[in-house]
Amino acid sequence: MLKTVDLHKTYGKLEVLKGITTEIHTGEVVAIIGPSGSGKSTFLRCLNLLEEPTKGEVIFKDQNLTTKVDKDFDLNKVREHIGMVFQHFNLFPHKTVIENIMLAPIKVKGLSKEQAHDRALELLKKVGLEDKKDVYPNKLSGGQKQRVAIARALAMQPDVMLFDEPTSALDPEMVKEVLLVIQDLAKSGMTTVIVTHEMGFAKEIASRVMFIDQGIILEEGTPDEVFNHPKHERTKEFFDKVMY
Amino acid sequence: MIGTMTLDFSTMAPYWTWFVEGAITTVWLTAVTVIAGTVIGFLATIMKRSRIKPINWIANIYTSVIRGTPILLQLYIVAFGLPSLGIKIPDIMGIPRSSMYLSCIIALSLNSGAYICEIFRAGLNAVDAGQAEAARSLGLNSKQTMRLIILPQAVKTVLPSLVNEFIMMIKETSLVSTLGLGDVMYTQKIIQGSTYRIFEPYIIIAIIYLALTTVLTFISGKIERKMNTDA
């Protein structure tokens, strides 16, 4: 569904991505792990072109998002179908919880207020926050904010969900409530790509684990292959450092 | 004591309408300046964010020149410098001295615009980059993102600073008295001319400025508190 070909990203002299070629298939749950600064988040952000790749291609459902020649497609139209959840939630602070969720369906998809409201309420129920619908984000805990952010992305009924370290900014006691929501989503068949430092979680929910190091996919495979039988020294070293 | 005067405010009583008229001139001059300055500042902000480089340059040169030179000099350039080159601002509908007023309004508005441009820029920059990213990732286009997400949040930082600019301008407009325009500062000159009192008018003028700025500071504080409680 979502494919990258020889993806490169350079910031000034720093080459963050050094050629990533992969494909994310419908229904897959891909966990991206790796050391800080390895390019995992940059890779994820290239998938919906929040970062413009320096070289290479991103192809979503046979639509090439990176060709400069054929710019007659509408990137915003594509982004509707790619949901994204950020490390720092990025809820709109001037809108209530339900307004946060209703905004894009109304403005982008052209839903009526009633339709958007019904859909938002349903999603809030799903993430267990219907009682918070009329409060502003600053009244929510980190975990609650992230659940709202997930609901907001889901309201666009995306074909794939991208999670950029969704629990890294949370207090430890709030990590689980967010992971449970993501797990439900993944189990329901949503195509998911998640950058995470929660190794246990990656092991549990991923259908494929991708270890990115120094801008390339060093190795990938099933959780069992990568976690229990890593082939590369760097991967072993990484696990030695993060797992105890 | 020889060479000193005792303060006697009763000498000012017959002239109170002059102070009021001067104060009114100061207030409308400031209001017109800040409103025009806001429009200019808004345009300059758009120019600074343009993708076309020469447009950026023009806006950058404008704000650098204005912020790097004294406002009095800017007033003199518009009021005296330009006419000496043959660029004369005409009297509007034959109203006497309106050309001088217009010159001052142009100079002060251009000055205010540069500072207001900086206020807008700071306001937009104060909105976290993640806000635009979240909006774009949901499929909103750049215009919707600006209008629905960035601007409403930028207003929060911009409004109190705009009121502050208004306060600054109330004081800055006193410079027009050097060009003979009848603002509240100029009242001193005419009253001194008729009463030979120097100090009393200064004190009254100071109190008028202080009253005006205090009212605005109060409003500014109200706005700021309102903004902070509104999430």
CSV table of C-alpha atoms in Angstrom, one decimal:
chain,number,residue,atom,x,y,z
A,1,MET,CA,0.0,0.0,0.0
A,2,LEU,CA,2.8,2.4,1.0
A,3,LYS,CA,6.1,1.9,-0.7
A,4,THR,CA,9.5,3.7,-0.6
A,5,VAL,CA,12.3,3.3,-3.1
A,6,ASP,CA,15.8,4.3,-2.3
A,7,LEU,CA,14.7,7.1,0.1
A,8,HIS,CA,17.4,9.6,1.0
A,9,LYS,CA,17.1,12.6,3.3
A,10,THR,CA,19.9,15.1,3.9
A,11,TYR,CA,20.0,18.0,6.3
A,12,GLY,CA,22.9,20.2,5.2
A,13,LYS,CA,25.8,17.9,5.4
A,14,LEU,CA,24.1,15.3,7.6
A,15,GLU,CA,22.7,12.3,5.7
A,16,VAL,CA,19.9,11.0,7.9
A,17,LEU,CA,18.4,8.5,5.5
A,18,LYS,CA,20.8,6.6,3.2
A,19,GLY,CA,18.5,4.8,0.9
A,20,ILE,CA,15.5,3.0,2.4
A,21,THR,CA,13.5,0.7,0.2
A,22,THR,CA,10.5,-1.1,1.7
A,23,GLU,CA,6.8,-1.7,1.3
A,24,ILE,CA,4.1,-1.6,3.9
A,25,HIS,CA,1.2,-4.0,3.0
A,26,THR,CA,-2.4,-3.7,3.9
A,27,GLY,CA,-3.1,-5.0,7.3
A,28,GLU,CA,0.5,-5.1,8.4
A,29,VAL,CA,1.7,-3.7,11.7
A,30,VAL,CA,5.2,-2.6,11.3
A,31,ALA,CA,7.2,-1.5,14.3
A,32,ILE,CA,10.3,0.6,13.6
A,33,ILE,CA,13.0,0.4,16.3
A,34,GLY,CA,16.5,1.6,16.5
A,35,PRO,CA,18.9,4.0,18.3
A,36,SER,CA,18.1,7.7,18.7
A,37,GLY,CA,19.2,9.7,15.7
A,38,SER,CA,19.1,6.7,13.5
A,39,GLY,CA,16.5,8.2,11.2
A,40,LYS,CA,13.4,6.3,12.3
A,41,SER,CA,11.2,9.3,12.8
A,42,THR,CA,12.5,11.0,9.7
A,43,PHE,CA,11.6,8.0,7.7
A,44,LEU,CA,8.1,7.9,9.2
A,45,ARG,CA,7.7,11.6,8.4
A,46,CYS,CA,8.8,11.1,4.8
A,47,LEU,CA,5.9,8.6,4.4
A,48,ASN,CA,3.3,11.4,4.4
A,49,LEU,CA,5.8,14.0,3.1
A,50,LEU,CA,6.0,16.1,6.3
A,51,GLU,CA,9.6,15.8,5.4
A,52,GLU,CA,10.4,16.1,1.8
A,53,PRO,CA,12.9,13.3,0.8
A,54,THR,CA,16.1,14.6,-0.8
A,55,LYS,CA,16.1,11.6,-3.2
A,56,GLY,CA,14.0,8.5,-3.8
A,57,GLU,CA,10.3,7.9,-4.1
A,58,VAL,CA,7.3,7.4,-1.9
A,59,ILE,CA,4.5,5.6,-3.5
A,60,PHE,CA,1.0,5.4,-1.9
A,61,LYS,CA,-1.5,3.2,-3.7
A,62,ASP,CA,0.3,3.4,-7.0
A,63,GLN,CA,0.5,7.2,-6.7
A,64,ASN,CA,4.0,8.6,-6.7
A,65,LEU,CA,4.1,11.3,-4.1
A,66,THR,CA,7.7,12.4,-4.9
A,67,THR,CA,7.8,12.9,-8.7
A,68,LYS,CA,8.4,16.5,-9.5
A,69,VAL,CA,7.2,15.9,-13.1
A,70,ASP,CA,3.7,14.9,-12.2
A,71,LYS,CA,2.6,17.4,-9.7
A,72,ASP,CA,-1.1,17.3,-10.7
A,73,PHE,CA,-2.0,15.2,-7.8
A,74,ASP,CA,-3.1,16.8,-4.6
A,75,LEU,CA,-0.9,16.0,-1.7
A,76,ASN,CA,-3.6,17.1,0.8
A,77,LYS,CA,-5.9,14.5,-0.8
A,78,VAL,CA,-3.3,11.8,-0.1
A,79,ARG,CA,-2.7,12.9,3.4
A,80,GLU,CA,-6.4,12.5,4.3
A,81,HIS,CA,-5.8,8.8,3.9
A,82,ILE,CA,-2.6,8.7,6.0
A,83,GLY,CA,-3.3,9.3,9.7
A,84,MET,CA,-0.5,10.5,11.9
A,85,VAL,CA,0.0,10.6,15.7
A,86,PHE,CA,2.9,12.6,17.1
A,87,GLN,CA,5.1,12.3,20.1
A,88,HIS,CA,3.9,15.6,21.4
A,89,PHE,CA,0.2,15.1,20.6
A,90,ASN,CA,-0.1,18.4,18.7
A,91,LEU,CA,-3.8,18.8,19.7
A,92,PHE,CA,-5.2,22.2,18.7
A,93,PRO,CA,-5.2,24.1,22.1
A,94,HIS,CA,-7.9,26.6,21.0
A,95,LYS,CA,-10.4,23.9,20.2
A,96,THR,CA,-12.3,21.5,22.5
A,97,VAL,CA,-11.6,17.8,22.3
A,98,ILE,CA,-14.6,17.1,20.1
A,99,GLU,CA,-13.8,20.2,17.9
A,100,ASN,CA,-10.3,18.8,17.5
A,101,ILE,CA,-11.7,15.6,16.1
A,102,MET,CA,-14.5,17.2,14.0
A,103,LEU,CA,-12.4,19.8,12.3
A,104,ALA,CA,-10.7,17.9,9.5
A,105,PRO,CA,-13.8,15.7,8.6
A,106,ILE,CA,-15.8,18.9,8.2
A,107,LYS,CA,-13.2,21.0,6.4
A,108,VAL,CA,-11.5,18.4,4.4
A,109,LYS,CA,-14.0,15.6,3.8
A,110,GLY,CA,-17.0,18.0,3.7
A,111,LEU,CA,-19.0,16.1,6.3
A,112,SER,CA,-21.9,17.9,7.9
A,113,LYS,CA,-21.6,19.0,11.5
A,114,GLU,CA,-24.0,16.3,12.7
A,115,GLN,CA,-22.1,13.5,10.8
A,116,ALA,CA,-18.8,14.7,12.1
A,117,HIS,CA,-20.1,15.0,15.6
A,118,ASP,CA,-21.5,11.5,15.6
A,119,ARG,CA,-18.3,10.1,14.2
A,120,ALA,CA,-16.2,12.0,16.8
A,121,LEU,CA,-18.4,10.8,19.6
A,122,GLU,CA,-18.1,7.2,18.5
A,123,LEU,CA,-14.3,7.5,18.4
A,124,LEU,CA,-14.2,9.2,21.8
A,125,LYS,CA,-16.1,6.2,23.2
A,126,LYS,CA,-13.6,3.9,21.6
A,127,VAL,CA,-10.7,5.6,23.3
A,128,GLY,CA,-12.7,6.0,26.5
A,129,LEU,CA,-13.0,9.7,26.7
A,130,GLU,CA,-16.6,10.6,25.8
A,131,ASP,CA,-16.9,12.5,29.1
A,132,LYS,CA,-14.1,14.8,28.0
A,133,LYS,CA,-15.6,15.9,24.8
A,134,ASP,CA,-16.2,19.5,25.7
A,135,VAL,CA,-13.0,20.3,27.6
A,136,TYR,CA,-10.0,22.0,26.2
A,137,PRO,CA,-6.8,19.9,25.7
A,138,ASN,CA,-4.9,21.7,28.5
A,139,LYS,CA,-7.3,20.1,31.0
A,140,LEU,CA,-6.2,16.6,29.9
A,141,SER,CA,-3.4,14.3,31.0
A,142,GLY,CA,-0.7,13.3,28.5
A,143,GLY,CA,-2.3,9.9,28.1
A,144,GLN,CA,-5.7,11.4,27.5
A,145,LYS,CA,-4.3,13.9,25.0
A,146,GLN,CA,-2.7,11.1,23.0
A,147,ARG,CA,-5.9,9.1,22.9
A,148,VAL,CA,-7.7,12.2,21.6
A,149,ALA,CA,-4.9,12.6,19.0
A,150,ILE,CA,-5.5,9.0,17.9
A,151,ALA,CA,-9.2,9.6,17.7
A,152,ARG,CA,-8.6,12.8,15.7
A,153,ALA,CA,-6.5,10.9,13.1
A,154,LEU,CA,-9.0,8.0,12.9
A,155,ALA,CA,-11.9,10.5,12.2
A,156,MET,CA,-10.5,10.8,8.7
A,157,GLN,CA,-10.9,7.1,8.3
A,158,PRO,CA,-7.3,6.7,7.1
A,159,ASP,CA,-6.0,3.6,5.2
A,160,VAL,CA,-2.8,3.6,7.3
A,161,MET,CA,-1.8,5.0,10.7
A,162,LEU,CA,1.6,6.4,11.4
A,163,PHE,CA,2.7,6.6,15.0
A,164,ASP,CA,5.8,8.7,15.8
A,165,GLU,CA,7.0,7.6,19.3
A,166,PRO,CA,3.4,8.0,20.7
A,167,THR,CA,4.4,7.2,24.2
A,168,SER,CA,7.8,8.9,24.5
A,169,ALA,CA,6.5,12.1,26.0
A,170,LEU,CA,4.2,10.4,28.5
A,171,ASP,CA,4.6,9.8,32.2
A,172,PRO,CA,5.2,6.1,32.8
A,173,GLU,CA,1.8,5.5,34.3
A,174,MET,CA,0.1,6.7,31.2
A,175,VAL,CA,1.9,4.6,28.7
A,176,LYS,CA,-0.3,1.6,29.0
A,177,GLU,CA,-3.6,3.3,28.3
A,178,VAL,CA,-2.2,4.6,25.0
A,179,LEU,CA,-0.6,1.4,24.0
A,180,LEU,CA,-3.9,-0.5,24.6
A,181,VAL,CA,-5.7,1.8,22.2
A,182,ILE,CA,-3.0,1.3,19.6
A,183,GLN,CA,-3.1,-2.4,20.2
A,184,ASP,CA,-6.9,-2.5,19.7
A,185,LEU,CA,-6.5,-0.6,16.5
A,186,ALA,CA,-3.8,-2.9,15.2
A,187,LYS,CA,-5.8,-6.0,16.1
A,188,SER,CA,-8.8,-4.6,14.3
A,189,GLY,CA,-6.7,-4.8,11.1
A,190,MET,CA,-5.6,-1.2,10.7
A,191,THR,CA,-2.4,-0.9,8.7
A,192,THR,CA,0.0,0.5,11.2
A,193,VAL,CA,3.5,1.8,11.2
A,194,ILE,CA,4.8,2.7,14.6
A,195,VAL,CA,8.2,4.2,15.7
A,196,THR,CA,8.6,3.1,19.3
A,197,HIS,CA,11.0,2.5,22.1
A,198,GLU,CA,8.6,0.2,23.8
A,199,MET,CA,10.3,-3.1,22.9
A,200,GLY,CA,7.8,-5.3,24.7
A,201,PHE,CA,5.0,-3.7,22.8
A,202,ALA,CA,6.7,-3.9,19.5
A,203,LYS,CA,7.3,-7.6,20.1
A,204,GLU,CA,3.7,-8.1,21.1
A,205,ILE,CA,1.8,-6.3,18.3
A,206,ALA,CA,4.1,-6.1,15.3
A,207,SER,CA,3.8,-8.4,12.4
A,208,ARG,CA,7.1,-7.1,11.2
A,209,VAL,CA,9.9,-5.4,13.1
A,210,MET,CA,12.3,-3.0,11.3
A,211,PHE,CA,15.6,-2.2,12.9
A,212,ILE,CA,16.9,1.1,11.5
A,213,ASP,CA,20.4,2.1,12.2
A,214,GLN,CA,22.5,5.0,10.7
A,215,GLY,CA,19.9,5.7,8.0
A,216,ILE,CA,19.4,2.2,6.6
A,217,ILE,CA,17.2,-0.8,7.5
A,218,LEU,CA,19.8,-2.9,9.0
A,219,GLU,CA,17.5,-5.8,9.5
A,220,GLU,CA,13.9,-6.7,9.5
A,221,GLY,CA,11.6,-9.7,10.0
A,222,THR,CA,9.1,-11.1,12.4
A,223,PRO,CA,9.4,-10.1,16.1
A,224,ASP,CA,10.8,-13.5,16.8
A,225,GLU,CA,13.5,-13.2,14.1
A,226,VAL,CA,14.6,-9.7,15.1
A,227,PHE,CA,14.3,-9.9,18.8
A,228,ASN,CA,15.3,-13.5,19.5
A,229,HIS,CA,17.7,-14.2,16.6
A,230,PRO,CA,19.2,-10.9,15.5
A,231,LYS,CA,21.8,-11.3,12.7
A,232,HIS,CA,23.8,-8.1,13.1
A,233,GLU,CA,26.2,-7.1,15.8
A,234,ARG,CA,24.7,-3.6,16.0
A,235,THR,CA,21.2,-5.0,16.5
A,236,LYS,CA,22.5,-7.3,19.4
A,237,GLU,CA,24.3,-4.3,20.9
A,238,PHE,CA,21.2,-2.2,20.7
A,239,PHE,CA,19.1,-4.9,22.5
A,240,ASP,CA,21.8,-5.3,25.1
A,241,LYS,CA,21.6,-1.6,25.9
A,242,VAL,CA,17.8,-1.2,25.9
A,243,MET,CA,16.6,-4.5,27.5
A,244,TYR,CA,17.4,-5.7,30.9
B,1,MET,CA,12.7,84.0,46.0
B,2,ILE,CA,14.1,85.6,42.9
B,3,GLY,CA,14.0,83.8,39.7
B,4,THR,CA,11.5,81.1,40.7
B,5,MET,CA,7.8,80.7,40.2
B,6,THR,CA,5.3,79.2,42.4
B,7,LEU,CA,3.0,76.7,40.9
B,8,ASP,CA,-0.5,78.0,40.3
B,9,PHE,CA,-2.8,75.7,38.5
B,10,SER,CA,-5.7,78.1,38.7
B,11,THR,CA,-4.0,80.0,35.9
B,12,MET,CA,-4.7,77.0,33.7
B,13,ALA,CA,-8.4,76.8,34.4
B,14,PRO,CA,-9.5,79.1,31.5
B,15,TYR,CA,-7.6,76.9,29.0
B,16,TRP,CA,-8.9,73.4,29.9
B,17,THR,CA,-10.7,73.1,26.5
B,18,TRP,CA,-7.4,73.5,24.8
B,19,PHE,CA,-6.0,70.5,26.7
B,20,VAL,CA,-9.1,68.5,25.8
B,21,GLU,CA,-8.8,69.4,22.1
B,22,GLY,CA,-5.1,68.5,22.2
B,23,ALA,CA,-5.8,65.2,23.9
B,24,ILE,CA,-8.5,64.4,21.3
B,25,THR,CA,-6.0,65.1,18.5
B,26,THR,CA,-3.4,62.9,20.1
B,27,VAL,CA,-5.9,60.0,20.5
B,28,TRP,CA,-7.2,60.1,16.9
B,29,LEU,CA,-3.8,60.6,15.5
B,30,THR,CA,-2.6,57.5,17.4
B,31,ALA,CA,-5.7,55.5,16.4
B,32,VAL,CA,-5.3,56.3,12.7
B,33,THR,CA,-1.6,55.6,12.9
B,34,VAL,CA,-1.9,52.2,14.6
B,35,ILE,CA,-4.8,51.1,12.3
B,36,ALA,CA,-2.8,52.1,9.2
B,37,GLY,CA,0.3,50.6,10.8
B,38,THR,CA,-1.5,47.3,11.4
B,39,VAL,CA,-2.5,47.1,7.7
B,40,ILE,CA,1.1,48.0,6.6
B,41,GLY,CA,2.5,45.5,9.2
B,42,PHE,CA,0.2,42.8,7.9
B,43,LEU,CA,1.3,43.4,4.3
B,44,ALA,CA,4.9,43.4,5.3
B,45,THR,CA,4.4,40.1,7.2
B,46,ILE,CA,2.9,38.5,4.2
B,47,MET,CA,5.8,39.8,2.1
B,48,LYS,CA,8.4,38.5,4.5
B,49,ARG,CA,6.8,35.0,4.2
B,50,SER,CA,6.6,35.1,0.4
B,51,ARG,CA,8.6,32.5,-1.5
B,52,ILE,CA,9.7,35.2,-4.0
B,53,LYS,CA,13.1,36.5,-2.7
B,54,PRO,CA,13.0,40.1,-4.0
B,55,ILE,CA,9.7,40.5,-2.1
B,56,ASN,CA,11.3,39.3,1.1
B,57,TRP,CA,14.2,41.7,0.5
B,58,ILE,CA,11.9,44.7,0.2
B,59,ALA,CA,10.1,43.9,3.4
B,60,ASN,CA,13.4,43.2,5.2
B,61,ILE,CA,14.9,46.5,4.1
B,62,TYR,CA,11.7,48.3,5.1
B,63,THR,CA,11.7,47.0,8.7
B,64,SER,CA,15.5,47.4,9.1
B,65,VAL,CA,15.5,51.0,7.9
B,66,ILE,CA,12.5,52.0,10.1
B,67,ARG,CA,13.7,50.2,13.2
B,68,GLY,CA,17.3,51.4,12.7
B,69,THR,CA,16.6,55.1,12.4
B,70,PRO,CA,15.0,57.7,14.7
B,71,ILE,CA,11.3,58.3,14.3
B,72,LEU,CA,11.9,62.1,14.4
B,73,LEU,CA,14.2,61.8,11.4
B,74,GLN,CA,11.5,59.7,9.6
B,75,LEU,CA,9.0,62.5,10.4
B,76,TYR,CA,11.3,65.2,9.0
B,77,ILE,CA,12.0,63.2,5.9
B,78,VAL,CA,8.4,62.8,5.0
B,79,ALA,CA,7.4,66.3,6.1
B,80,PHE,CA,10.3,68.3,4.8
B,81,GLY,CA,12.7,66.0,2.8
B,82,LEU,CA,10.2,64.7,0.3
B,83,PRO,CA,8.7,68.1,-0.5
B,84,SER,CA,12.2,69.4,-1.2
B,85,LEU,CA,12.5,66.8,-3.9
B,86,GLY,CA,9.2,68.0,-5.3
B,87,ILE,CA,7.1,65.2,-3.7
B,88,LYS,CA,4.4,67.2,-2.1
B,89,ILE,CA,1.5,65.8,-0.2
B,90,PRO,CA,-1.5,68.0,-1.0
B,91,ASP,CA,-4.0,69.4,1.4
B,92,ILE,CA,-7.1,67.3,1.5
B,93,MET,CA,-10.2,69.1,0.2
B,94,GLY,CA,-8.5,72.4,0.9
B,95,ILE,CA,-8.5,71.9,4.7
B,96,PRO,CA,-5.6,74.0,6.0
B,97,ARG,CA,-2.6,72.1,7.4
B,98,SER,CA,-4.2,68.8,6.4
B,99,SER,CA,-1.1,68.1,4.2
B,100,MET,CA,1.1,68.3,7.3
B,101,TYR,CA,-1.3,66.1,9.2
B,102,LEU,CA,-1.2,63.6,6.3
B,103,SER,CA,2.6,63.7,6.2
B,104,CYS,CA,2.8,62.9,9.9
B,105,ILE,CA,0.2,60.1,9.6
B,106,ILE,CA,2.2,58.6,6.7
B,107,ALA,CA,5.5,58.8,8.6
B,108,LEU,CA,4.1,57.5,11.9
B,109,SER,CA,2.1,54.7,10.2
B,110,LEU,CA,5.2,53.5,8.3
B,111,ASN,CA,7.1,53.5,11.5
B,112,SER,CA,4.4,51.7,13.4
B,113,GLY,CA,4.0,49.2,10.5
B,114,ALA,CA,7.6,48.0,10.9
B,115,TYR,CA,7.1,47.3,14.6
B,116,ILE,CA,3.7,45.7,14.1
B,117,CYS,CA,5.3,43.5,11.4
B,118,GLU,CA,7.7,42.2,14.0
B,119,ILE,CA,4.8,41.7,16.4
B,120,PHE,CA,3.0,39.5,13.8
B,121,ARG,CA,6.1,37.6,13.0
B,122,ALA,CA,6.8,36.9,16.6
B,123,GLY,CA,3.1,35.9,17.1
B,124,LEU,CA,3.2,33.4,14.2
B,125,ASN,CA,6.6,32.0,15.3
B,126,ALA,CA,5.2,31.5,18.8
B,127,VAL,CA,2.8,28.9,17.5
B,128,ASP,CA,4.5,25.5,17.8
B,129,ALA,CA,5.5,24.0,14.4
B,130,GLY,CA,3.8,20.8,15.4
B,131,GLN,CA,0.4,22.6,15.0
B,132,ALA,CA,0.9,23.1,11.3
B,133,GLU,CA,2.2,19.5,11.0
B,134,ALA,CA,-0.8,18.1,12.7
B,135,ALA,CA,-3.1,20.2,10.5
B,136,ARG,CA,-1.3,19.2,7.3
B,137,SER,CA,-1.2,15.5,8.3
B,138,LEU,CA,-5.0,15.7,8.5
B,139,GLY,CA,-5.2,16.9,5.0
B,140,LEU,CA,-5.9,20.6,5.6
B,141,ASN,CA,-4.3,22.8,2.9
B,142,SER,CA,-1.9,25.6,3.8
B,143,LYS,CA,-4.6,28.3,3.7
B,144,GLN,CA,-6.9,26.4,6.0
B,145,THR,CA,-4.0,25.6,8.3
B,146,MET,CA,-3.1,29.3,8.6
B,147,ARG,CA,-6.7,30.5,9.0
B,148,LEU,CA,-8.1,27.7,11.3
B,149,ILE,CA,-5.1,26.7,13.3
B,150,ILE,CA,-2.2,29.2,13.2
B,151,LEU,CA,-3.9,32.6,13.2
B,152,PRO,CA,-6.3,32.0,16.1
B,153,GLN,CA,-3.4,30.9,18.3
B,154,ALA,CA,-1.1,33.8,17.1
B,155,VAL,CA,-3.8,36.3,18.0
B,156,LYS,CA,-3.2,35.4,21.6
B,157,THR,CA,0.4,36.7,21.6
B,158,VAL,CA,-0.3,39.5,19.1
B,159,LEU,CA,-3.2,41.3,20.8
B,160,PRO,CA,-1.5,42.4,24.0
B,161,SER,CA,1.6,43.5,22.0
B,162,LEU,CA,-0.7,45.5,19.7
B,163,VAL,CA,-2.1,47.3,22.6
B,164,ASN,CA,1.4,47.9,23.8
B,165,GLU,CA,2.2,49.4,20.4
B,166,PHE,CA,-0.8,51.7,20.8
B,167,ILE,CA,0.7,52.8,24.1
B,168,MET,CA,4.1,53.5,22.5
B,169,MET,CA,2.4,55.4,19.7
B,170,ILE,CA,0.4,57.6,22.1
B,171,LYS,CA,3.8,58.9,23.4
B,172,GLU,CA,5.5,58.9,20.0
B,173,THR,CA,2.9,61.1,18.4
B,174,SER,CA,4.1,63.9,20.7
B,175,LEU,CA,6.8,64.5,18.1
B,176,VAL,CA,4.3,66.0,15.7
B,177,SER,CA,4.2,69.0,18.0
B,178,THR,CA,7.7,69.9,16.7
B,179,LEU,CA,6.0,70.3,13.3
B,180,GLY,CA,3.4,72.6,14.7
B,181,LEU,CA,0.5,70.1,14.8
B,182,GLY,CA,-2.0,70.7,17.6
B,183,ASP,CA,-1.7,67.6,19.6
B,184,VAL,CA,-1.8,67.6,23.4
B,185,MET,CA,2.0,68.3,23.6
B,186,TYR,CA,1.6,71.3,21.4
B,187,THR,CA,-0.9,72.8,23.9
B,188,GLN,CA,2.1,73.7,26.1
B,189,LYS,CA,3.4,76.0,23.5
B,190,ILE,CA,0.2,77.9,22.9
B,191,ILE,CA,-0.6,78.2,26.6
B,192,GLN,CA,2.8,79.3,27.5
B,193,GLY,CA,2.4,81.9,24.8
B,194,SER,CA,-0.7,83.3,26.4
B,195,THR,CA,0.0,82.9,30.1
B,196,TYR,CA,3.8,82.9,30.4
B,197,ARG,CA,3.4,79.8,32.6
B,198,ILE,CA,5.9,77.0,31.8
B,199,PHE,CA,5.6,74.3,34.3
B,200,GLU,CA,1.8,73.9,34.9
B,201,PRO,CA,1.0,72.9,31.4
B,202,TYR,CA,3.8,70.4,31.4
B,203,ILE,CA,2.4,68.8,34.5
B,204,ILE,CA,-1.2,68.7,33.1
B,205,ILE,CA,0.1,67.2,29.9
B,206,ALA,CA,2.0,64.6,31.7
B,207,ILE,CA,-1.1,63.6,33.7
B,208,ILE,CA,-3.1,63.4,30.4
B,209,TYR,CA,-0.6,61.1,28.8
B,210,LEU,CA,-0.4,59.0,32.0
B,211,ALA,CA,-4.2,58.7,32.1
B,212,LEU,CA,-4.4,57.6,28.5
B,213,THR,CA,-1.6,55.0,28.8
B,214,THR,CA,-2.9,53.8,32.1
B,215,VAL,CA,-6.4,53.1,30.6
B,216,LEU,CA,-4.7,51.2,27.7
B,217,THR,CA,-2.5,49.2,30.1
B,218,PHE,CA,-5.6,48.3,32.0
B,219,ILE,CA,-7.3,47.1,28.8
B,220,SER,CA,-4.2,45.2,27.7
B,221,GLY,CA,-4.1,43.4,31.1
B,222,LYS,CA,-7.7,42.5,30.7
B,223,ILE,CA,-7.2,41.1,27.3
B,224,GLU,CA,-4.1,39.1,28.4
B,225,ARG,CA,-6.0,37.6,31.3
B,226,LYS,CA,-9.0,36.7,29.1
B,227,MET,CA,-6.7,35.1,26.6
B,228,ASN,CA,-5.0,33.0,29.3
B,229,THR,CA,-8.2,31.7,30.8
B,230,ASP,CA,-9.6,30.8,27.3
B,231,ALA,CA,-7.5,27.6,27.2
